[in-house]
Structures are given as C-alpha cells and as structure tokens.
PDB file of C-alpha atoms and ligand atoms in Angstrom:
ATOM      1  CA  MET A1272     -29.470  -4.213  -4.630  1.00  0.00           C
ATOM      2  CA  LEU A1273     -29.333  -6.474  -1.572  1.00  0.00           C
ATOM      3  CA  ALA A1274     -26.275  -8.271  -3.024  1.00  0.00           C
ATOM      4  CA  ALA A1275     -24.524  -4.932  -3.593  1.00  0.00           C
ATOM      5  CA  ALA A1276     -25.261  -3.819  -0.014  1.00  0.00           C
ATOM      6  CA  GLY A1277     -23.938  -7.140   1.302  1.00  0.00           C
ATOM      7  CA  ALA A1278     -20.817  -6.768  -0.843  1.00  0.00           C
ATOM      8  CA  VAL A1279     -20.155  -3.251   0.477  1.00  0.00           C
ATOM      9  CA  LEU A1280     -20.621  -4.513   4.057  1.00  0.00           C
ATOM     10  CA  ALA A1281     -18.210  -7.425   3.425  1.00  0.00           C
ATOM     11  CA  GLY A1282     -15.791  -4.936   1.849  1.00  0.00           C
ATOM     12  CA  PHE A1283     -15.829  -2.709   4.922  1.00  0.00           C
ATOM     13  CA  LEU A1284     -15.264  -5.756   7.157  1.00  0.00           C
ATOM     14  CA  VAL A1285     -12.062  -6.780   5.301  1.00  0.00           C
ATOM     15  CA  ALA A1286     -10.858  -3.203   4.626  1.00  0.00           C
ATOM     16  CA  PRO A1287      -8.928  -2.834   7.973  1.00  0.00           C
ATOM     17  CA  LEU A1288      -6.954  -6.001   7.119  1.00  0.00           C
ATOM     18  CA  VAL A1289      -6.327  -4.797   3.546  1.00  0.00           C
ATOM     19  CA  ARG A1290      -5.167  -1.401   4.870  1.00  0.00           C
ATOM     20  CA  GLY A1291      -2.866  -3.102   7.413  1.00  0.00           C
ATOM     21  CA  LEU A1292      -1.310  -5.243   4.650  1.00  0.00           C
ATOM     22  CA  VAL A1293      -0.778  -2.161   2.452  1.00  0.00           C
ATOM     23  CA  ALA A1294       1.059  -0.423   5.329  1.00  0.00           C
ATOM     24  CA  ARG A1295       3.147  -3.569   5.953  1.00  0.00           C
ATOM     25  CA  PHE A1296       4.244  -4.193   2.351  1.00  0.00           C
ATOM     26  CA  ALA A1297       4.409  -0.679   0.833  1.00  0.00           C
ATOM     27  CA  VAL A1298       8.120  -0.282   1.594  1.00  0.00           C
ATOM     28  CA  PRO A1299      10.877   0.447  -0.944  1.00  0.00           C
ATOM     29  CA  GLU A1300      13.022  -2.380  -2.339  1.00  0.00           C
ATOM     30  CA  GLY A1301      15.761  -3.439   0.080  1.00  0.00           C
ATOM     31  CA  GLU A1302      13.987  -2.273   3.257  1.00  0.00           C
ATOM     32  CA  PRO A1303      12.404  -4.683   5.804  1.00  0.00           C
ATOM     33  CA  TRP A1304       8.601  -5.079   5.821  1.00  0.00           C
ATOM     34  CA  CYS A1305       6.900  -2.519   8.054  1.00  0.00           C
ATOM     35  CA  ALA A1306       5.497  -4.947  10.673  1.00  0.00           C
ATOM     36  CA  ALA A1307       5.285  -2.273  13.383  1.00  0.00           C
ATOM     37  CA  CYS A1308       4.436   1.434  13.467  1.00  0.00           C
ATOM     38  CA  PRO A1309       7.722   3.309  12.823  1.00  0.00           C
ATOM     39  CA  LEU A1310       6.612   6.037  15.255  1.00  0.00           C
ATOM     40  CA  CYS A1311       5.568   4.060  18.356  1.00  0.00           C
ATOM     41  CA  GLY A1312       6.612   0.453  17.616  1.00  0.00           C
ATOM     42  CA  ARG A1313       3.088  -0.959  17.968  1.00  0.00           C
ATOM     43  CA  GLU A1314       2.430  -3.990  15.782  1.00  0.00           C
ATOM     44  CA  VAL A1315       0.390  -3.140  12.679  1.00  0.00           C
ATOM     45  CA  ARG A1316      -2.272  -5.687  11.696  1.00  0.00           C
ATOM     46  CA  LEU A1317      -5.584  -3.862  11.272  1.00  0.00           C
ATOM     47  CA  LEU A1318      -5.879  -0.165  10.503  1.00  0.00           C
ATOM     48  CA  PRO A1319      -8.980   2.085  10.675  1.00  0.00           C
ATOM     49  CA  PRO A1320     -10.222   4.052   7.595  1.00  0.00           C
ATOM     50  CA  GLY A1321      -8.421   7.219   8.670  1.00  0.00           C
ATOM     51  CA  GLY A1322      -5.100   5.402   8.234  1.00  0.00           C
ATOM     52  CA  ARG A1323      -3.869   6.356  11.716  1.00  0.00           C
ATOM     53  CA  CYS A1324      -1.934   4.076  14.058  1.00  0.00           C
ATOM     54  CA  PRO A1325      -4.200   2.965  16.970  1.00  0.00           C
ATOM     55  CA  GLY A1326      -1.221   3.471  19.320  1.00  0.00           C
ATOM     56  CA  CYS A1327       0.095   6.944  18.530  1.00  0.00           C
ATOM     57  CA  ARG A1328      -2.425   8.330  15.962  1.00  0.00           C
ATOM     58  CA  GLY A1329       0.458   8.783  13.496  1.00  0.00           C
ATOM     59  CA  ARG A1330      -0.416   8.402   9.791  1.00  0.00           C
ATOM     60  CA  LEU A1331       0.433   5.013   8.285  1.00  0.00           C
ATOM     61  CA  GLY A1332       0.109   3.671   4.742  1.00  0.00           C
ATOM     62  CA  ALA A1333      -2.567   4.750   2.243  1.00  0.00           C
ATOM     63  CA  GLY A1334      -4.586   7.989   2.419  1.00  0.00           C
ATOM     64  CA  PRO A1335      -7.823   8.245   4.465  1.00  0.00           C
ATOM     65  CA  TRP A1336     -10.749   6.227   3.033  1.00  0.00           C
ATOM     66  CA  SER A1337      -8.873   5.459  -0.219  1.00  0.00           C
ATOM     67  CA  VAL A1338      -8.548   1.728   0.531  1.00  0.00           C
ATOM     68  CA  GLU A1339     -12.117   1.479   1.835  1.00  0.00           C
ATOM     69  CA  LEU A1340     -13.633   3.084  -1.287  1.00  0.00           C
ATOM     70  CA  VAL A1341     -11.645   0.824  -3.645  1.00  0.00           C
ATOM     71  CA  VAL A1342     -12.458  -2.294  -1.580  1.00  0.00           C
ATOM     72  CA  ALA A1343     -16.191  -1.415  -1.599  1.00  0.00           C
ATOM     73  CA  ALA A1344     -16.215  -0.768  -5.379  1.00  0.00           C
ATOM     74  CA  VAL A1345     -14.318  -4.002  -6.109  1.00  0.00           C
ATOM     75  CA  ALA A1346     -16.616  -5.959  -3.759  1.00  0.00           C
ATOM     76  CA  VAL A1347     -19.705  -4.737  -5.659  1.00  0.00           C
ATOM     77  CA  ALA A1348     -18.057  -5.619  -9.001  1.00  0.00           C
ATOM     78  CA  VAL A1349     -17.064  -9.087  -7.763  1.00  0.00           C
ATOM     79  CA  ALA A1350     -20.564  -9.758  -6.370  1.00  0.00           C
ATOM     80  CA  ARG A1351     -21.925  -8.861  -9.804  1.00  0.00           C
ATOM     81  CA  ALA A1352     -19.466 -11.007 -11.762  1.00  0.00           C
ATOM     82  CA  ALA A1353     -19.254 -14.108  -9.541  1.00  0.00           C
ATOM     83  CA  ASP A1354     -21.021 -17.101 -11.108  1.00  0.00           C
ATOM     84  CA  GLY A1355     -21.294 -19.208  -7.943  1.00  0.00           C
ATOM     85  CA  PRO A1356     -18.269 -21.543  -8.074  1.00  0.00           C
ATOM     86  CA  SER A1357     -15.912 -18.666  -8.978  1.00  0.00           C
ATOM     87  CA  ALA A1358     -16.976 -16.505  -5.986  1.00  0.00           C
ATOM     88  CA  ALA A1359     -14.210 -17.756  -3.656  1.00  0.00           C
ATOM     89  CA  VAL A1360     -11.402 -17.351  -6.201  1.00  0.00           C
ATOM     90  CA  LEU A1361     -12.697 -13.896  -7.189  1.00  0.00           C
ATOM     91  CA  GLY A1362     -12.895 -12.852  -3.523  1.00  0.00           C
ATOM     92  CA  TRP A1363      -9.357 -14.059  -2.800  1.00  0.00           C
ATOM     93  CA  THR A1364      -8.019 -12.264  -5.881  1.00  0.00           C
ATOM     94  CA  ALA A1365      -9.965  -9.113  -4.987  1.00  0.00           C
ATOM     95  CA  VAL A1366      -8.522  -8.876  -1.442  1.00  0.00           C
ATOM     96  CA  LEU A1367      -4.891  -9.531  -2.388  1.00  0.00           C
ATOM     97  CA  GLY A1368      -5.331  -7.620  -5.665  1.00  0.00           C
ATOM     98  CA  VAL A1369      -6.362  -4.409  -3.890  1.00  0.00           C
ATOM     99  CA  VAL A1370      -3.350  -4.760  -1.535  1.00  0.00           C
ATOM    100  CA  LEU A1371      -1.025  -5.315  -4.524  1.00  0.00           C
ATOM    101  CA  GLY A1372      -2.529  -2.409  -6.456  1.00  0.00           C
ATOM    102  CA  PHE A1373      -1.986   0.035  -3.588  1.00  0.00           C
ATOM    103  CA  VAL A1374       1.535  -1.290  -2.855  1.00  0.00           C
ATOM    104  CA  ASP A1375       2.593  -1.088  -6.525  1.00  0.00           C
ATOM    105  CA  ALA A1376       1.132   2.409  -6.899  1.00  0.00           C
ATOM    106  CA  ARG A1377       3.037   3.587  -3.810  1.00  0.00           C
ATOM    107  CA  VAL A1378       6.430   1.885  -4.148  1.00  0.00           C
ATOM    108  CA  ARG A1379       6.500   0.354  -7.678  1.00  0.00           C
ATOM    109  CA  ARG A1380       6.831  -3.251  -6.596  1.00  0.00           C
ATOM    110  CA  LEU A1381       4.694  -6.375  -6.300  1.00  0.00           C
ATOM    111  CA  PRO A1382       6.168  -8.273  -3.316  1.00  0.00           C
ATOM    112  CA  TYR A1383       6.440 -12.063  -3.543  1.00  0.00           C
ATOM    113  CA  PRO A1384       4.825 -12.554  -0.062  1.00  0.00           C
ATOM    114  CA  LEU A1385       1.658 -11.224  -1.759  1.00  0.00           C
ATOM    115  CA  THR A1386       1.924 -12.511  -5.361  1.00  0.00           C
ATOM    116  CA  LEU A1387       2.864 -16.094  -4.418  1.00  0.00           C
ATOM    117  CA  PRO A1388      -0.096 -16.635  -1.996  1.00  0.00           C
ATOM    118  CA  LEU A1389      -2.316 -15.029  -4.662  1.00  0.00           C
ATOM    119  CA  ALA A1390      -1.126 -17.467  -7.353  1.00  0.00           C
ATOM    120  CA  GLY A1391      -1.260 -20.484  -4.987  1.00  0.00           C
ATOM    121  CA  GLY A1392      -4.731 -19.558  -3.701  1.00  0.00           C
ATOM    122  CA  VAL A1393      -6.050 -19.032  -7.236  1.00  0.00           C
ATOM    123  CA  ALA A1394      -4.729 -22.483  -8.276  1.00  0.00           C
ATOM    124  CA  VAL A1395      -6.308 -24.267  -5.276  1.00  0.00           C
ATOM    125  CA  LEU A1396      -9.650 -22.398  -5.420  1.00  0.00           C
ATOM    126  CA  LEU A1397      -9.960 -22.901  -9.200  1.00  0.00           C
ATOM    127  CA  ALA A1398      -9.337 -26.625  -8.713  1.00  0.00           C
ATOM    128  CA  VAL A1399     -12.009 -26.781  -5.969  1.00  0.00           C
ATOM    129  CA  ALA A1400     -14.475 -24.808  -8.139  1.00  0.00           C
ATOM    130  CA  ALA A1401     -13.847 -27.017 -11.203  1.00  0.00           C
ATOM    131  CA  LEU A1402     -14.235 -30.259  -9.231  1.00  0.00           C
ATOM    132  CA  THR A1403     -17.396 -29.149  -7.387  1.00  0.00           C
ATOM    133  CA  GLU A1404     -18.856 -28.054 -10.742  1.00  0.00           C
ATOM    134  CA  GLY A1405     -17.989 -31.454 -12.199  1.00  0.00           C
ATOM    135  CA  ARG A1406     -15.995 -30.034 -15.113  1.00  0.00           C
ATOM    136  CA  PRO A1407     -12.306 -30.654 -14.376  1.00  0.00           C
ATOM    137  CA  GLY A1408     -11.490 -30.014 -18.068  1.00  0.00           C
ATOM    138  CA  VAL A1409     -11.735 -26.240 -17.505  1.00  0.00           C
ATOM    139  CA  LEU A1410      -8.588 -26.484 -15.357  1.00  0.00           C
ATOM    140  CA  LEU A1411      -6.502 -27.222 -18.454  1.00  0.00           C
ATOM    141  CA  ARG A1412      -7.698 -23.969 -20.028  1.00  0.00           C
ATOM    142  CA  CYS A1413      -6.915 -22.097 -16.765  1.00  0.00           C
ATOM    143  CA  LEU A1414      -3.406 -23.595 -16.700  1.00  0.00           C
ATOM    144  CA  LEU A1415      -2.752 -22.748 -20.358  1.00  0.00           C
ATOM    145  CA  ALA A1416      -4.081 -19.189 -19.895  1.00  0.00           C
ATOM    146  CA  ALA A1417      -1.942 -18.761 -16.737  1.00  0.00           C
ATOM    147  CA  CYS A1418       1.180 -19.953 -18.599  1.00  0.00           C
ATOM    148  CA  THR A1419       0.430 -17.796 -21.658  1.00  0.00           C
ATOM    149  CA  VAL A1420      -0.178 -14.551 -19.751  1.00  0.00           C
ATOM    150  CA  GLY A1421       2.651 -15.325 -17.267  1.00  0.00           C
ATOM    151  CA  ALA A1422       5.098 -16.079 -20.109  1.00  0.00           C
ATOM    152  CA  LEU A1423       4.166 -12.909 -22.027  1.00  0.00           C
ATOM    153  CA  LEU A1424       4.777 -10.787 -18.927  1.00  0.00           C
ATOM    154  CA  GLU A1425       7.982 -12.702 -18.136  1.00  0.00           C
ATOM    155  CA  LEU A1426       9.163 -11.836 -21.657  1.00  0.00           C
ATOM    156  CA  ALA A1427       8.388  -8.161 -20.933  1.00  0.00           C
ATOM    157  CA  VAL A1428      10.327  -8.475 -17.631  1.00  0.00           C
ATOM    158  CA  TRP A1429      13.245 -10.026 -19.548  1.00  0.00           C
ATOM    159  CA  LEU A1430      13.135  -7.151 -22.059  1.00  0.00           C
ATOM    160  CA  GLY A1431      13.270  -4.696 -19.148  1.00  0.00           C
ATOM    161  CA  ALA A1432       9.748  -3.305 -19.698  1.00  0.00           C
ATOM    162  CA  LEU A1433       8.313  -4.660 -16.425  1.00  0.00           C
ATOM    163  CA  GLY A1434       9.499  -5.397 -12.874  1.00  0.00           C
ATOM    164  CA  PRO A1435      10.079  -9.001 -11.676  1.00  0.00           C
ATOM    165  CA  GLY A1436       6.879  -9.069  -9.576  1.00  0.00           C
ATOM    166  CA  ASP A1437       4.655  -8.556 -12.623  1.00  0.00           C
ATOM    167  CA  SER A1438       4.980 -12.093 -14.021  1.00  0.00           C
ATOM    168  CA  PRO A1439       3.662 -14.005 -10.948  1.00  0.00           C
ATOM    169  CA  LEU A1440       0.738 -11.579 -10.899  1.00  0.00           C
ATOM    170  CA  GLY A1441       0.192 -12.269 -14.617  1.00  0.00           C
ATOM    171  CA  PHE A1442       0.312 -16.013 -13.954  1.00  0.00           C
ATOM    172  CA  ALA A1443      -2.372 -15.721 -11.236  1.00  0.00           C
ATOM    173  CA  LEU A1444      -4.624 -13.391 -13.250  1.00  0.00           C
ATOM    174  CA  GLY A1445      -4.181 -15.482 -16.422  1.00  0.00           C
ATOM    175  CA  GLY A1446      -5.356 -18.577 -14.536  1.00  0.00           C
ATOM    176  CA  LEU A1447      -8.345 -16.729 -13.104  1.00  0.00           C
ATOM    177  CA  LEU A1448      -9.333 -15.276 -16.496  1.00  0.00           C
ATOM    178  CA  GLY A1449      -8.931 -18.728 -18.079  1.00  0.00           C
ATOM    179  CA  TRP A1450     -11.932 -19.807 -15.981  1.00  0.00           C
ATOM    180  CA  PHE A1451     -14.054 -17.258 -17.881  1.00  0.00           C
ATOM    181  CA  GLY A1452     -12.570 -18.230 -21.272  1.00  0.00           C
ATOM    182  CA  TRP A1453      -9.819 -17.301 -23.714  1.00  0.00           C
ATOM    183  CA  ARG A1454     -11.650 -14.132 -24.731  1.00  0.00           C
ATOM    184  CA  ALA A1455     -11.560 -12.919 -21.098  1.00  0.00           C
ATOM    185  CA  ALA A1456      -7.826 -13.720 -20.803  1.00  0.00           C
ATOM    186  CA  ALA A1457      -6.962 -11.875 -24.036  1.00  0.00           C
ATOM    187  CA  GLY A1458      -9.359  -9.018 -23.236  1.00  0.00           C
ATOM    188  CA  GLY A1459      -7.974  -8.556 -19.724  1.00  0.00           C
ATOM    189  CA  LEU A1460      -4.397  -8.347 -20.957  1.00  0.00           C
ATOM    190  CA  LEU A1461      -5.338  -6.010 -23.813  1.00  0.00           C
ATOM    191  CA  ALA A1462      -7.344  -3.753 -21.473  1.00  0.00           C
ATOM    192  CA  ALA A1463      -4.346  -3.582 -19.109  1.00  0.00           C
ATOM    193  CA  VAL A1464      -1.974  -2.567 -21.931  1.00  0.00           C
ATOM    194  CA  VAL A1465      -4.406   0.066 -23.268  1.00  0.00           C
ATOM    195  CA  LEU A1466      -5.139   1.525 -19.795  1.00  0.00           C
ATOM    196  CA  ALA A1467      -1.435   1.637 -18.837  1.00  0.00           C
ATOM    197  CA  GLY A1468      -0.657   3.288 -22.199  1.00  0.00           C
ATOM    198  CA  LEU A1469      -3.399   5.879 -21.691  1.00  0.00           C
ATOM    199  CA  TRP A1470      -2.149   6.606 -18.176  1.00  0.00           C
ATOM    200  CA  ALA A1471       1.459   6.975 -19.412  1.00  0.00           C
ATOM    201  CA  SER A1472       0.295   9.331 -22.199  1.00  0.00           C
ATOM    202  CA  LEU A1473      -1.671  11.400 -19.710  1.00  0.00           C
ATOM    203  CA  ARG A1474       1.343  11.614 -17.398  1.00  0.00           C
ATOM    204  CA  ALA A1475       3.577  12.585 -20.341  1.00  0.00           C
ATOM    205  CA  ALA A1476       1.112  15.326 -21.405  1.00  0.00           C
ATOM    206  CA  VAL A1477       1.063  16.739 -17.856  1.00  0.00           C
ATOM    207  CA  GLU A1478       4.884  16.732 -17.710  1.00  0.00           C
ATOM    208  CA  LEU A1479       5.066  18.449 -21.125  1.00  0.00           C
ATOM    209  CA  ALA A1480       2.539  21.074 -20.012  1.00  0.00           C
ATOM    210  CA  ARG A1481       4.766  21.762 -16.997  1.00  0.00           C
ATOM    211  CA  ARG A1482       7.763  21.966 -19.376  1.00  0.00           C
ATOM    212  CA  ARG A1483       9.477  19.073 -17.659  1.00  0.00           C
ATOM    213  CA  PRO A1484      11.307  16.157 -19.366  1.00  0.00           C
ATOM    214  CA  VAL A1485       9.069  13.128 -20.018  1.00  0.00           C
ATOM    215  CA  ARG A1486      11.843  10.518 -19.992  1.00  0.00           C
ATOM    216  CA  GLY A1487      11.800   7.872 -17.276  1.00  0.00           C
ATOM    217  CA  LEU A1488       8.054   8.009 -16.589  1.00  0.00           C
ATOM    218  CA  ASP A1489       7.515   5.513 -13.820  1.00  0.00           C
ATOM    219  CA  VAL A1490       4.173   3.790 -14.459  1.00  0.00           C
ATOM    220  CA  PRO A1491       3.131   0.936 -12.106  1.00  0.00           C
ATOM    221  CA  VAL A1492       1.774  -1.924 -14.242  1.00  0.00           C
ATOM    222  CA  GLY A1493       0.190  -3.976 -11.437  1.00  0.00           C
ATOM    223  CA  PRO A1494      -2.902  -1.781 -10.911  1.00  0.00           C
ATOM    224  CA  PHE A1495      -3.609  -1.841 -14.668  1.00  0.00           C
ATOM    225  CA  LEU A1496      -3.242  -5.634 -14.890  1.00  0.00           C
ATOM    226  CA  LEU A1497      -5.695  -5.940 -11.990  1.00  0.00           C
ATOM    227  CA  LEU A1498      -8.124  -3.388 -13.428  1.00  0.00           C
ATOM    228  CA  GLY A1499      -7.944  -5.059 -16.867  1.00  0.00           C
ATOM    229  CA  ALA A1500      -8.714  -8.439 -15.281  1.00  0.00           C
ATOM    230  CA  LEU A1501     -11.667  -6.964 -13.359  1.00  0.00           C
ATOM    231  CA  LEU A1502     -13.100  -5.368 -16.520  1.00  0.00           C
ATOM    232  CA  ALA A1503     -12.674  -8.641 -18.450  1.00  0.00           C
ATOM    233  CA  VAL A1504     -14.477 -10.600 -15.706  1.00  0.00           C
ATOM    234  CA  LEU A1505     -17.297  -8.021 -15.638  1.00  0.00           C
ATOM    235  CA  ALA A1506     -17.591  -8.043 -19.458  1.00  0.00           C
ATOM    236  CA  GLY A1507     -17.801 -11.853 -19.416  1.00  0.00           C
TER     237      GLY A1507
HETATM  238 ZN1  LIG B2499       2.168   4.314  16.165  1.00  0.00          ZN
END
C-alpha cells in the first residue's frame, strides 16, 4: 500500500515533464517540434494537469488529467513488477513509454528523439543491473530478445504494416522483456498483437454501425506494444 502511494506520488512529480514532452513531440510528420506555445511563444517544458500553457492559458497537448492518470497507473504497475535491479530500467521505459504512447495515439508516429534515448537508456540500465546483480550472462538473452522483437517489427515495417518508428521501440521493449525471460518477450509481443487486433475490430464495428467504410483504419501500434510489454512484465 505504501509502495503504491509512493509510486503515485512519484508519478505526479514526473507527470508535468511527461505532459510537456507530449506537447513538444505530438506534431504531424514534416512539422518542426513544438518547443514553444504556438499561441504566446512561451517555451514549453513542464505543463500542469489541466494542459494549459502557463503563459496564456491556451490548451496544449493531451486532454486534462489524461497524462496524470496514465502515469499514476503505470507507476503503480512498475512499483509492483520491479524486482530491485530492474527498477531503474522499468522507470526509464515507463516515463518515455507514456510519452510515446500519447504521441503515437495523437499523431501516429514514434519520433526518433524519443525512441533512440529509450533504446540507449534500456541498454545501459540493463547492463548496470546485470553487472550489479553479478549475472552478466542475462545480457546475452536481452540482446537476443531485442534483436528478435526488433527484427520482427522491422519485417512488418518493410511489409508496410507498421511505421518506421515501431522497430526501435520493439528493439527497446524486446531487450527489456528479455530481462524477464523469453516467455515475457513472446507474451508481450503476442499481447500487443491481440490487443491491437481487438482495438481494430472494435473500430471497424463502430464504423460499420455508422454505415461508414472500414478501409484505411488507422490504428497506432505503439500504445499496444507498450501495454503488451507492461502486461508481460506484470505477469512475470
Ligand atoms: Zn501560451
């Protein structure tokens, strides 16, 4: 109970940064990052839960309290799943993962300035965790899992089923899940495919009910990859 309360508190402390990053990176392909409020020009770094610019009170980025609720829920899940050495890598993935999930849901892209630090941070923090635990051998499994999941998603990108940002995310999440074992890596990927499929079916059913064409359903894959990874870590 105390751990959950601490996790929620930590979540609310990082939420303004997460919300600021969502506002900065949730811009359509080909447009510059939104480093400043488009209404008043004030630099955007931290944003309050209401999602309003501190300068002009104009609305920026994600809806009110949406980021904060997701951050708090993920923080509780991570506090539950962390096994000591993996806490830092899970925390890093949770913060950047929530940003990526919101950005992908809003603009259907996973920007490299977010996926590359995620992958790099996961690699470094896994190495630190493995060495402090005195079992460097686990790093080989993490590397193989990262390459397997990353390559599978890269194949899907090559076949046109996914966007180019999905494979670096898969590489990072594959490495993280490799820490928890091959079953976690396979389970996380499978859960992501099933959840994305269910979401696409639901969207298609809604479109059919509204008598609209269901072709070209635009489903963001990033949030499902992240959710699948979280469920796999929790199940492990
Ligand atoms: Zn403003």
